mmCIF file of C-alpha atoms in Angstrom:
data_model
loop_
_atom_site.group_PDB
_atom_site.id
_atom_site.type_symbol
_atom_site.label_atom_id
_atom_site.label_comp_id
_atom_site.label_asym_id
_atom_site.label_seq_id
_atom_site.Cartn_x
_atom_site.Cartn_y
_atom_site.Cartn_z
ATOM 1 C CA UNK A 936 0.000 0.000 0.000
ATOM 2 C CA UNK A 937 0.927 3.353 -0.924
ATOM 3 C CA UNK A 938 1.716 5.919 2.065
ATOM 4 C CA UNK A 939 2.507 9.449 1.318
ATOM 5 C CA UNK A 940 4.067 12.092 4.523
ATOM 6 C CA UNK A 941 3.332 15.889 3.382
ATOM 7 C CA UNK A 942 6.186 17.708 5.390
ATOM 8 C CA UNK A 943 6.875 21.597 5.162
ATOM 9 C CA UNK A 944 6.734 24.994 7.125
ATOM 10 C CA UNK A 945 3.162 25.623 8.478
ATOM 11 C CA UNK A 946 3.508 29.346 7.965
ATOM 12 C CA UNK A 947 4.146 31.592 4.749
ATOM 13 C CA UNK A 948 4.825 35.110 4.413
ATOM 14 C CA UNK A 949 3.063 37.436 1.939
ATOM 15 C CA UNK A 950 5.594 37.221 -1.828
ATOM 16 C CA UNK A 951 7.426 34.640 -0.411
ATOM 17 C CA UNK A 952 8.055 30.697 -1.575
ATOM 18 C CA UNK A 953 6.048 27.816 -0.239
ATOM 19 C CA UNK A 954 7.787 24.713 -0.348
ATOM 20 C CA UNK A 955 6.325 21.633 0.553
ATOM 21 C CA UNK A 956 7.943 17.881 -0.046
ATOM 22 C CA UNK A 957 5.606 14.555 -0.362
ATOM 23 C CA UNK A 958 7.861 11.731 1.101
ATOM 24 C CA UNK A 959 6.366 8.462 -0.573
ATOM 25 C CA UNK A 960 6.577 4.750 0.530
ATOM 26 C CA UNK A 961 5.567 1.646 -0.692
ATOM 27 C CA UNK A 962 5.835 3.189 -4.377
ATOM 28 C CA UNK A 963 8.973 4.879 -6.552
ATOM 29 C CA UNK A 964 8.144 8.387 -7.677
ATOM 30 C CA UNK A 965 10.218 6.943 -10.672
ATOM 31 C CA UNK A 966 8.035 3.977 -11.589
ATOM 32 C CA UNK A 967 5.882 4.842 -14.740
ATOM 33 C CA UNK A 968 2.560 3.141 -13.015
ATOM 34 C CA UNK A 969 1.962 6.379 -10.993
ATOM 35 C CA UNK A 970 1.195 9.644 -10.973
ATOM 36 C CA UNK A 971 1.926 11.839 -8.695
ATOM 37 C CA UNK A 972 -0.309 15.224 -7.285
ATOM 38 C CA UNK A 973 -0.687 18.371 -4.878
ATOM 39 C CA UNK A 974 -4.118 19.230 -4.336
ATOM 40 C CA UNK A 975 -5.178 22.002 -1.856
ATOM 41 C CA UNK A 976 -8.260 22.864 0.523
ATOM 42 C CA UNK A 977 -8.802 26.505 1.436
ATOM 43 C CA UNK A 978 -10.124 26.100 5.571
ATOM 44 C CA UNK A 979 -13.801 25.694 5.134
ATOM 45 C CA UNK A 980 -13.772 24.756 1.197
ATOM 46 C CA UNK A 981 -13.565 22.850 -1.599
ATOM 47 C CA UNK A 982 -10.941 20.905 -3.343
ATOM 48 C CA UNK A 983 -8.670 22.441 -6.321
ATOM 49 C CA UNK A 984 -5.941 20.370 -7.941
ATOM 50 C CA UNK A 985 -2.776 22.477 -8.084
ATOM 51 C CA UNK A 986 -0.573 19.959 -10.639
ATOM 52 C CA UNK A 987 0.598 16.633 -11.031
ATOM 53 C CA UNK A 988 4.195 14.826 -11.752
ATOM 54 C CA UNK A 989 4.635 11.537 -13.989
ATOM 55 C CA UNK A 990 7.401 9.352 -14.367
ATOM 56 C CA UNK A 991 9.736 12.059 -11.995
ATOM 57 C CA UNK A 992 9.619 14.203 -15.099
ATOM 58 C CA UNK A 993 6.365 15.074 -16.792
ATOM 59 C CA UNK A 994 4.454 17.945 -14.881
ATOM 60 C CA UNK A 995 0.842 19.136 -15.532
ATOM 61 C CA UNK A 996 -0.213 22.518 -13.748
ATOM 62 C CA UNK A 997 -3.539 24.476 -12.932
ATOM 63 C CA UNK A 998 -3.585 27.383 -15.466
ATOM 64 C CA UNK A 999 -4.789 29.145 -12.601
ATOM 65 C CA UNK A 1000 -1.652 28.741 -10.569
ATOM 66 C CA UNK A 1001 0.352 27.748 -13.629
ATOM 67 C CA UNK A 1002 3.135 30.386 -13.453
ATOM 68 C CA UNK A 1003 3.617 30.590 -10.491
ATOM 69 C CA UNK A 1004 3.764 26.652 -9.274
ATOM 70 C CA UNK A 1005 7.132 24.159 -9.303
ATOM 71 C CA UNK A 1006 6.523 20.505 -8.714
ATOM 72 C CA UNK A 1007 9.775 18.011 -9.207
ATOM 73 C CA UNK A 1008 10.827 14.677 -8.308
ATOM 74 C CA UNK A 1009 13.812 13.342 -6.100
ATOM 75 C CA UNK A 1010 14.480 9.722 -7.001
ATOM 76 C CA UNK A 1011 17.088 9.533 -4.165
ATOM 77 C CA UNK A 1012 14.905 10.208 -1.786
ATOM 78 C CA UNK A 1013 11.577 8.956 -3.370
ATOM 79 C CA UNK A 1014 10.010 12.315 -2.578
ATOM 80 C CA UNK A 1015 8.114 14.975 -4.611
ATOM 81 C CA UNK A 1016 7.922 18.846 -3.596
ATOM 82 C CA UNK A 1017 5.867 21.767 -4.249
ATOM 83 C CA UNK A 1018 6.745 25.392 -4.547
ATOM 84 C CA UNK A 1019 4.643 28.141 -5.051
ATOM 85 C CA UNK A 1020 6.050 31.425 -5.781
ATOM 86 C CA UNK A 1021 4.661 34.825 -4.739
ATOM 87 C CA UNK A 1022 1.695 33.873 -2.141
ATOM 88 C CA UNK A 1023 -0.681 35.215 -0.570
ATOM 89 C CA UNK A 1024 -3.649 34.817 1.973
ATOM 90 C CA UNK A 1025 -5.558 33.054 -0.591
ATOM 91 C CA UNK A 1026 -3.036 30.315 -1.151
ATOM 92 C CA UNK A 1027 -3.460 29.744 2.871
ATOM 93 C CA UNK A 1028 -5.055 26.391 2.454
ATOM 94 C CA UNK A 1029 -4.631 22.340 3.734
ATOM 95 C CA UNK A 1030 -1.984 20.846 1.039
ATOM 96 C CA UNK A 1031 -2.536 17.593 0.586
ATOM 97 C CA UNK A 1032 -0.435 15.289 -1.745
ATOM 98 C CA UNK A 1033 -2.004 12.379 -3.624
ATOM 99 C CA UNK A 1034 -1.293 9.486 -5.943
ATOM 100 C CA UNK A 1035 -2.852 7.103 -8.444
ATOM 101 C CA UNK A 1036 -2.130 4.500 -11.348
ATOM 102 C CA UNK A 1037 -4.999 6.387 -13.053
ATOM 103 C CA UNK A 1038 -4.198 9.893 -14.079
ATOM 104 C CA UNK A 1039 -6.041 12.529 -12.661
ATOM 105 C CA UNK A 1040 -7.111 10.419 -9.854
ATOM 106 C CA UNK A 1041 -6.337 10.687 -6.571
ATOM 107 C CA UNK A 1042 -6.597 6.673 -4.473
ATOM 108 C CA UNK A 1043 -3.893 7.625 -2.094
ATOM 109 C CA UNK A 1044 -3.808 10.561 -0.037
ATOM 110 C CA UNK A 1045 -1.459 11.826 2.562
ATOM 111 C CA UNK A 1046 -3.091 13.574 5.968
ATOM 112 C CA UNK A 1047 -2.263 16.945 4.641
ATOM 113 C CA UNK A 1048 -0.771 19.698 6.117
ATOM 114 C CA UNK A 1049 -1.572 22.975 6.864
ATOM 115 C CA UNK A 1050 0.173 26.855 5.235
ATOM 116 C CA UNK A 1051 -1.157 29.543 6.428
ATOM 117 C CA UNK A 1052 0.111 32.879 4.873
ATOM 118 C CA UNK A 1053 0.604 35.869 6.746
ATOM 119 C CA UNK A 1054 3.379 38.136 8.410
ATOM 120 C CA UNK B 1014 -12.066 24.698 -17.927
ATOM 121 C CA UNK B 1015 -14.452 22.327 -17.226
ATOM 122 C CA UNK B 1016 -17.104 23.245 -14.677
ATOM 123 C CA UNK B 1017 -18.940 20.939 -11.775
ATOM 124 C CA UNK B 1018 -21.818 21.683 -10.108
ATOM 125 C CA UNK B 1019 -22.956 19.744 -7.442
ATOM 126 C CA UNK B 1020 -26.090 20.176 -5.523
ATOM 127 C CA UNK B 1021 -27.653 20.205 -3.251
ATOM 128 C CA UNK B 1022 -24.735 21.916 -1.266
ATOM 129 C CA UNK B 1023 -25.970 20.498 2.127
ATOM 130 C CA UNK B 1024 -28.635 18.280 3.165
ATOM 131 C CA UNK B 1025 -30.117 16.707 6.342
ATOM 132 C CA UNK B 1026 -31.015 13.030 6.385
ATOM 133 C CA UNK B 1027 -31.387 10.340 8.972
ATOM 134 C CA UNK B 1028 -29.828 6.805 9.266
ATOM 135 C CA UNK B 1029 -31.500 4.163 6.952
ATOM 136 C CA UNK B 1030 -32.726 7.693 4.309
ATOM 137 C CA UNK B 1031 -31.187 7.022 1.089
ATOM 138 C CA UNK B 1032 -29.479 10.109 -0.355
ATOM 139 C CA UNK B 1033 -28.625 11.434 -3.957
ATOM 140 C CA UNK B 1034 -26.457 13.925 -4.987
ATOM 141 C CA UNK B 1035 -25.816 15.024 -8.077
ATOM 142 C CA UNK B 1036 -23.280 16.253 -10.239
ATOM 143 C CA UNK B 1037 -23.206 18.199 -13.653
ATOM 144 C CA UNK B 1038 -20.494 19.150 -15.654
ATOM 145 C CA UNK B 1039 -20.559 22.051 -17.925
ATOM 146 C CA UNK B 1040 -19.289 20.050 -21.049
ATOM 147 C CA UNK B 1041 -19.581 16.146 -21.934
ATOM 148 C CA UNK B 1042 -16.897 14.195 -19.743
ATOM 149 C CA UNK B 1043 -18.257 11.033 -21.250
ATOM 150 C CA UNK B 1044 -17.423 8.980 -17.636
ATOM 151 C CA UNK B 1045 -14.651 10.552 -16.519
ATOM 152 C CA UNK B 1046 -16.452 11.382 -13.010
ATOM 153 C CA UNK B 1047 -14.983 10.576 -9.532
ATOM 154 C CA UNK B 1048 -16.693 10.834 -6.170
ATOM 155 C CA UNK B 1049 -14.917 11.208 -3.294
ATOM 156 C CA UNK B 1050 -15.829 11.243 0.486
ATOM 157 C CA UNK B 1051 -14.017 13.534 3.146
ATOM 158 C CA UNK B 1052 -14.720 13.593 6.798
ATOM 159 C CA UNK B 1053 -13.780 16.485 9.064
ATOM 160 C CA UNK B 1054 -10.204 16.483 9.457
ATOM 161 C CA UNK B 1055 -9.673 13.988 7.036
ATOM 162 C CA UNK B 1056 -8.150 13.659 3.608
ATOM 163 C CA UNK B 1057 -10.840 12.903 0.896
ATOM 164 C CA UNK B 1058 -11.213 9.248 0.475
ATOM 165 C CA UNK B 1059 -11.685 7.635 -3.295
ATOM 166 C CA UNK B 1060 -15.426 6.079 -3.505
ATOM 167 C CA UNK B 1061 -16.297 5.474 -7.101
ATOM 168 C CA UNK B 1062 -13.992 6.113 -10.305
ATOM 169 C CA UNK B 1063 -15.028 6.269 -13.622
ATOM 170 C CA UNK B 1064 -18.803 7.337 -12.593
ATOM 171 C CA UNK B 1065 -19.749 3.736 -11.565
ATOM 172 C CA UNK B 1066 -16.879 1.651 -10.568
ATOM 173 C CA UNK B 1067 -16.926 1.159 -6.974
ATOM 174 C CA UNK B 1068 -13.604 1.374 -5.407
ATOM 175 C CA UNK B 1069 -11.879 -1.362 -3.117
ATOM 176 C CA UNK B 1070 -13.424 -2.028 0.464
ATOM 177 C CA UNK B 1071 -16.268 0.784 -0.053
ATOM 178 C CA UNK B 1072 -19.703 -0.466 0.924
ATOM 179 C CA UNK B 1073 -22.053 -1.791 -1.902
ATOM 180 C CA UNK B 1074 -24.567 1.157 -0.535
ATOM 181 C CA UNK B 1075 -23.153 3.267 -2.361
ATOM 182 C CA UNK B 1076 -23.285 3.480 -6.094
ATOM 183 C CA UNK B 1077 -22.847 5.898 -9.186
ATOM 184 C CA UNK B 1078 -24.313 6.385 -12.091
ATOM 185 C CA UNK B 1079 -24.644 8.479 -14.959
ATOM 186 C CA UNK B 1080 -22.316 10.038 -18.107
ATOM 187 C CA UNK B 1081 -22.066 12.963 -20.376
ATOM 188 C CA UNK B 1082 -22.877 16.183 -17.772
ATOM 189 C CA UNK B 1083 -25.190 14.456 -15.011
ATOM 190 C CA UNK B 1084 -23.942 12.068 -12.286
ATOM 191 C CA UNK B 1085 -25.369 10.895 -9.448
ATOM 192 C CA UNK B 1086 -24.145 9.045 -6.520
ATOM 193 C CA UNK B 1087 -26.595 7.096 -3.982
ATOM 194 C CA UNK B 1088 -26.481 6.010 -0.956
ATOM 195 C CA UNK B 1089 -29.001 3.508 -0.315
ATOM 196 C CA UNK B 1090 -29.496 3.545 3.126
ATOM 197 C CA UNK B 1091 -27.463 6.119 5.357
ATOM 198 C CA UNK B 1092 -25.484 4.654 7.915
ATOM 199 C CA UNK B 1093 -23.730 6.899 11.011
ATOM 200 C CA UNK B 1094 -20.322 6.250 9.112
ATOM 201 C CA UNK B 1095 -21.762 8.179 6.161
ATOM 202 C CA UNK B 1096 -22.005 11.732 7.184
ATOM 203 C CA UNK B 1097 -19.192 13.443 5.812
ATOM 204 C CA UNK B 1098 -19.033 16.019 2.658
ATOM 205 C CA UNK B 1099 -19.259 14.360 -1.036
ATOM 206 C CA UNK B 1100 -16.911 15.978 -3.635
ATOM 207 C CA UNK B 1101 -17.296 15.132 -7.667
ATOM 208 C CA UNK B 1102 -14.388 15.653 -9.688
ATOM 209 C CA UNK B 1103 -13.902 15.179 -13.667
ATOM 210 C CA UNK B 1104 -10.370 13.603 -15.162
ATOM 211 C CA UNK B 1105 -11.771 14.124 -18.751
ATOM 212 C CA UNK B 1106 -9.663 17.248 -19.211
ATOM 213 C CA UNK B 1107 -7.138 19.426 -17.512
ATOM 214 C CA UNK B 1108 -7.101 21.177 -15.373
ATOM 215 C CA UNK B 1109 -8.564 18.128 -13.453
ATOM 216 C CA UNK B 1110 -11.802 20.365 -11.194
ATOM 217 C CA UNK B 1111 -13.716 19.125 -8.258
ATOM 218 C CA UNK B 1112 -17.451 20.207 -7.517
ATOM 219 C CA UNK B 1113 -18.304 22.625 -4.746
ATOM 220 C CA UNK B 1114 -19.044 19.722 -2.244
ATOM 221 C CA UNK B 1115 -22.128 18.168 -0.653
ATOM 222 C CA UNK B 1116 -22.412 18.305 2.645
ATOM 223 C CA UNK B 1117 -24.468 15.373 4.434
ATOM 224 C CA UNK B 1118 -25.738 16.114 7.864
ATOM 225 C CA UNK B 1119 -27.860 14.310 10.804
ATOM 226 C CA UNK B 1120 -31.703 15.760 10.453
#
């Protein structure tokens, strides 16, 4: 079985990076049966897929996000990270990262954590 | 993008009701619809895939159906387990979008 660890500051300031790593067991980020996702939860909302990895190489962003979102692959370490550039209160959301043989959905999911933006 | 509506957005029912929600996309995703089921505090948890398909260890109550822009998932009879918020979400096109979210509450 699949288990995925989000791990990451809890706390953001206003322009700054967020940078968030997905440490993945029981699967290679490597292995071409699996892709690989952030999605995010706004406190008291609704779901919004921020962009997905394949095959530690491939990456598929949210338009709405799209310049402004990283997501890459360590093989090493069998981890995946997330940075967002340039935030701000309404990126302060739950992060969750997710995984699947099927693209675009999400079977596996870790707890999620928690960025709040603010100074 | 493609656009999911879900409704209601909230709904009270009592153990042994069954329930439908629905779904409608704003453009033909053939069956590329996904329900999920989040609790509070919880990461969403993957019920149905591909409009129908029950996952893996979820309870034959529930069940899915539909294709093209309207989707429904039932619950046959509500059990205490059950309350919890329903998200849809479409993997026909990217970016991959989620409906608003159905809450399910005790009556």
């Amino acid at each position: 079985q699949v288990q995925l660890q989000e791990s990451g500051p809890g706390l953001a300031k206003p322009s700054e990076t967020l940078s968030l790593t997905c440490t993945v067991s029981g699967g290679s980020i490597s292995s071409d049966s699996f892709y690989w996702g952030w999605i995010r939860q706004p406190p008291g909302k609704g779901l919004e897929w921020v962009g997905s990895i394949y095959n530690s190489g491939s990456t598929y962003y949210n338009p709405s996000m799209k310049s402004r979102v990283t997501i890459s692959g360590d093989t090493s370490k069998n981890q995946f990270s997330l940075q967002l550039t340039s935030v701000t209160a309404a990126d302060t959301a739950v992060y969750y990262c997710a995984t699947s043989f099927n693209w675009g959905l999400f079977e596996y999911w870790g707890q999620g954590t928690l960025v709040t933006v603010s100074s | 993008d493609i656009q999911m509506t879900q409704s209601p957005s909230s709904l009270s029912a009592s153990v042994g009701d069954r329930v439908t929600i629905t779904c409608r996309a704003s453009q033909s995703i053939s069956t590329y619809l996904n329900w999920y089921q989040q609790k509070a505090g919880k990461a969403p948890n993957l019920l149905i895939n591909a409009a129908s398909s029950l996952q893996s260890g979820v309870p034959s109550r529930f069940s899915g159906s539909g294709s093209g822009t309207d989707f429904t998932l039932t619950i046959s009879s509500l059990q205490p387990e059950d309350f919890a918020t329903y998200y849809c979400q479409q993997t026909y096109s990217s970016p991959l979008t989620f409906g608003g979210g159905t809450k399910v509450e005790v009556k």
